[in-house]
Amino acid sequence: MANLINPYTFSQQEKSTITPTSPNGDSNSDFWNDEQFASLRSNIRKHYREEQKGACCYCKSNLSHTGPGNCEIEHIAPRSRYKNFIFEPKNLAVSCQDCNRAKSDVDTIKPSSNKKPRKRYPIASNSFYIVHPHIDRYADHIKNDGDFYIPETDKGRFTVSACKLDLRLHQYGYTGDSNFLELLALTSELAKKMKNGAEISPSIKQFERFLDGLK
Ligand SMILES: [Zn+2]
C-alpha cells in the first residue's frame, strides 16, 4: 500500500549530522535528545504535525500547534530497542504526550521469520503488532468516537492496550474489564451492519456466543 503520510526527507546537511551514529546503532538511544539534533527534531515534528493534520497518530486527539509540549516525536518501533531505526523516516510520527508515555518501549515489530535482528525497516503491515501510521488505515482497526476506542482487529487491540486508550473511559466509571470493550466492539459491529442494511444474523450469533462465554 502507498504511504498514508509522507515520510520526512532529510536535507543533505541533516544527513551529514546523523550518519556517524545512526547506522551503527552502537550508541545509547538517548543521543536522539542531544542538543545537536534540536533543530532536526523541530523540523521532523513540524513535518509530521502537518502530515497528520494536527492529530495524534494513536488516539487522533488534537496535538499542540506550537512547541513539543503535546506533540512528541514518536518512534513507532521504540528507539530503546531499535537503535538502527532511530532516524528511519517511516519509523517516525507525532503523538500526544499521553500516548507516547503510555506506549513507552513496548515492542511493536514482530520477530523476523529467521529470528535474526532486522537490518531493514519492515514495510509490510503484518510485520507490526501496532496500527502503523504510515501503513495502516486507522479506521480499519479502531473505531473512535470521542473517548471511546473500540478495537476491531488484533492490531486495534494491541494499539488500544499499548497506548492505554481505554484509560479514557475510566472517567465514566469503566473499571478495566476487557469484556466491556469486546461487548462495545460487538455492539458497534451490529449497529454498523444494521445501518448499512447488511445481514445481521452472524453478528447476533457472535453476540450470543460471547454472552454464553460469560456465564
Ligand atoms: Zn494520543
Coordinates of C-alpha atoms and ligand atoms in Angstrom, one line a residue:
M1 CA 0.0 0.0 0.0
A2 CA 1.2 3.5 -0.7
N3 CA 2.3 5.6 2.2
L4 CA -0.6 7.2 4.1
I5 CA 1.7 10.0 5.3
N6 CA 4.8 11.3 3.5
P7 CA 8.0 10.3 5.3
Y8 CA 10.3 13.1 6.4
T9 CA 13.1 13.8 3.9
F10 CA 16.5 14.7 5.4
S11 CA 18.4 17.6 3.9
Q12 CA 22.0 16.9 2.9
Q13 CA 23.2 18.9 5.9
E14 CA 21.0 16.9 8.2
K15 CA 22.1 13.6 6.7
S16 CA 25.7 14.5 7.4
T17 CA 24.9 15.0 11.1
I18 CA 23.2 11.7 11.6
T19 CA 25.4 9.4 9.6
P20 CA 28.0 8.7 12.2
T21 CA 25.7 7.5 14.8
S22 CA 22.5 6.0 13.3
P23 CA 23.6 3.0 11.1
N24 CA 26.0 1.5 13.7
G25 CA 23.5 1.5 16.5
D26 CA 26.3 1.4 18.9
S27 CA 25.3 4.5 20.8
N28 CA 22.9 4.9 23.6
S29 CA 19.5 5.7 22.2
D30 CA 19.5 8.9 24.3
F31 CA 21.7 10.6 21.7
W32 CA 18.5 11.3 20.0
N33 CA 17.9 14.0 22.6
D34 CA 21.3 15.6 22.1
E35 CA 21.4 19.4 21.6
Q36 CA 23.0 18.9 18.1
F37 CA 19.7 17.4 16.9
A38 CA 17.4 20.1 18.3
S39 CA 16.6 21.8 15.0
L40 CA 16.3 18.4 13.3
R41 CA 13.8 17.3 15.9
S42 CA 11.9 20.6 15.4
N43 CA 11.8 20.1 11.6
I44 CA 10.6 16.5 12.0
R45 CA 7.9 17.5 14.5
K46 CA 6.7 20.2 12.1
H47 CA 6.6 17.9 9.2
Y48 CA 4.6 15.1 10.8
R49 CA 2.3 17.5 12.6
E50 CA 1.3 18.8 9.1
E51 CA 1.2 15.4 7.5
Q52 CA -1.1 14.1 10.3
K53 CA -3.2 17.2 10.2
G54 CA -2.6 18.0 13.8
A55 CA -3.9 14.7 15.2
C56 CA -2.1 12.2 17.4
C57 CA -1.3 9.0 15.3
Y58 CA -2.7 6.7 18.0
C59 CA -5.7 8.4 19.6
K60 CA -6.5 11.1 17.0
S61 CA -6.8 13.8 19.7
N62 CA -5.5 17.3 18.8
L63 CA -1.8 18.0 19.1
S64 CA -0.5 21.3 20.3
H65 CA 0.2 23.6 17.4
T66 CA 3.4 25.0 18.7
G67 CA 6.3 23.5 20.5
P68 CA 6.9 20.0 21.7
G69 CA 4.6 20.1 24.8
N70 CA 1.8 17.9 23.5
C71 CA 3.3 17.0 20.1
E72 CA 6.0 14.5 20.8
I73 CA 8.1 12.7 18.1
E74 CA 7.1 9.1 18.2
H75 CA 9.4 6.3 17.3
I76 CA 6.9 3.6 16.2
A77 CA 9.5 0.9 16.8
P78 CA 10.9 2.2 20.1
R79 CA 14.3 3.7 19.9
S80 CA 15.5 1.9 23.0
R81 CA 15.0 -1.4 21.2
Y82 CA 15.8 -0.5 17.6
K83 CA 18.7 1.9 17.5
N84 CA 19.2 1.4 13.8
F85 CA 15.7 2.8 13.1
I86 CA 16.1 6.0 15.2
F87 CA 16.4 8.1 12.1
E88 CA 14.3 6.0 9.8
P89 CA 11.6 8.4 8.4
K90 CA 9.0 5.6 8.2
N91 CA 9.5 4.9 11.9
L92 CA 8.7 8.5 12.9
A93 CA 5.4 10.2 13.5
V94 CA 4.0 12.6 16.2
S95 CA 1.8 11.6 19.1
C96 CA 0.2 13.2 22.1
Q97 CA 2.1 13.1 25.4
D98 CA -0.3 10.5 26.9
C99 CA 0.1 8.0 24.1
N100 CA 3.8 8.5 23.9
R101 CA 4.3 7.9 27.6
A102 CA 1.9 5.0 27.8
K103 CA 3.4 3.2 24.8
S104 CA 7.0 3.8 26.0
D105 CA 9.3 1.0 24.9
V106 CA 6.6 -1.6 24.1
D107 CA 7.9 -3.7 21.2
T108 CA 5.8 -3.2 18.1
I109 CA 7.7 -5.2 15.4
K110 CA 7.0 -8.9 15.1
P111 CA 10.1 -11.2 15.1
S112 CA 11.5 -11.8 11.6
S113 CA 11.0 -15.3 10.1
N114 CA 14.7 -16.2 10.6
K115 CA 14.6 -14.7 14.1
K116 CA 17.6 -12.5 13.3
P117 CA 17.6 -8.8 14.2
R118 CA 16.1 -6.8 11.4
K119 CA 18.5 -4.7 9.4
R120 CA 16.0 -3.1 7.1
Y121 CA 12.9 -1.4 8.3
P122 CA 9.8 -3.6 7.5
I123 CA 7.2 -2.1 5.2
A124 CA 4.5 -4.8 5.4
S125 CA 1.6 -4.2 7.6
N126 CA 1.7 -7.7 9.1
S127 CA 5.3 -7.1 10.3
F128 CA 3.9 -4.9 13.0
Y129 CA 1.7 -5.5 16.1
I130 CA 0.6 -1.9 16.2
V131 CA -1.6 0.2 13.9
H132 CA 1.2 1.8 11.9
P133 CA 0.5 5.4 11.0
H134 CA 2.4 5.1 7.7
I135 CA 1.0 1.8 6.6
D136 CA -2.4 1.1 8.2
R137 CA -5.7 2.9 7.9
Y138 CA -6.7 3.7 11.4
A139 CA -10.4 3.3 10.8
D140 CA -9.8 -0.3 9.6
H141 CA -8.6 -1.2 13.1
I142 CA -10.0 1.1 15.7
K143 CA -13.4 2.7 15.8
N144 CA -13.1 6.0 17.6
D145 CA -15.9 8.1 18.9
G146 CA -15.0 10.7 21.4
D147 CA -13.4 8.9 24.4
F148 CA -14.5 5.5 23.1
Y149 CA -11.8 3.4 21.3
I150 CA -13.3 0.2 20.0
P151 CA -10.6 -2.2 18.6
E152 CA -11.9 -4.1 15.6
T153 CA -8.7 -6.1 14.8
D154 CA -5.8 -7.6 16.7
K155 CA -3.7 -4.6 15.7
G156 CA -6.5 -2.4 17.1
R157 CA -6.5 -4.3 20.4
F158 CA -2.7 -4.0 20.6
T159 CA -2.8 -0.3 20.0
V160 CA -5.6 0.4 22.4
S161 CA -3.7 -1.6 25.0
A162 CA -0.2 -0.2 24.3
C163 CA -1.4 3.4 24.4
K164 CA -3.9 2.7 27.2
L165 CA -6.6 4.3 25.2
D166 CA -9.2 2.6 27.3
L167 CA -8.0 4.6 30.3
R168 CA -10.0 7.5 28.9
L169 CA -13.2 5.6 29.8
H170 CA -12.2 5.4 33.5
Q171 CA -13.6 8.9 34.0
Y172 CA -17.0 7.4 33.2
G173 CA -16.6 4.6 35.7
Y174 CA -15.0 1.9 33.4
T175 CA -13.0 -0.4 35.6
G176 CA -10.8 -2.2 33.1
D177 CA -12.9 -5.2 32.4
S178 CA -11.8 -6.4 28.9
N179 CA -15.2 -8.0 28.3
F180 CA -16.6 -4.5 28.3
L181 CA -14.5 -3.5 25.3
E182 CA -15.4 -6.7 23.5
L183 CA -19.1 -6.0 24.1
L184 CA -18.6 -2.5 22.7
A185 CA -16.9 -3.9 19.6
L186 CA -19.8 -6.4 19.0
T187 CA -22.4 -3.7 19.6
S188 CA -20.6 -1.4 17.2
E189 CA -20.3 -4.1 14.5
L190 CA -24.0 -4.9 14.9
A191 CA -25.0 -1.2 14.7
K192 CA -22.9 -0.7 11.6
K193 CA -24.4 -3.7 9.8
M194 CA -27.9 -2.6 10.7
K195 CA -27.2 0.9 9.4
N196 CA -25.9 -0.5 6.1
G197 CA -28.8 -2.9 5.8
A198 CA -26.4 -5.8 5.9
E199 CA -27.2 -9.4 7.1
I200 CA -27.0 -9.3 10.9
S201 CA -27.7 -12.9 11.8
P202 CA -23.9 -13.7 12.1
S203 CA -23.4 -10.8 14.4
I204 CA -26.3 -11.9 16.6
K205 CA -24.9 -15.4 16.8
Q206 CA -21.5 -13.9 17.7
F207 CA -23.2 -11.8 20.4
E208 CA -24.9 -14.9 21.8
R209 CA -21.6 -16.9 21.8
F210 CA -19.9 -14.1 23.7
L211 CA -22.7 -13.8 26.3
D212 CA -22.7 -17.6 26.7
G213 CA -19.0 -17.4 27.4
L214 CA -19.6 -15.0 30.3
K215 CA -21.9 -17.5 32.1
Ligands
ZN1 ZN -2.6 10.2 21.6

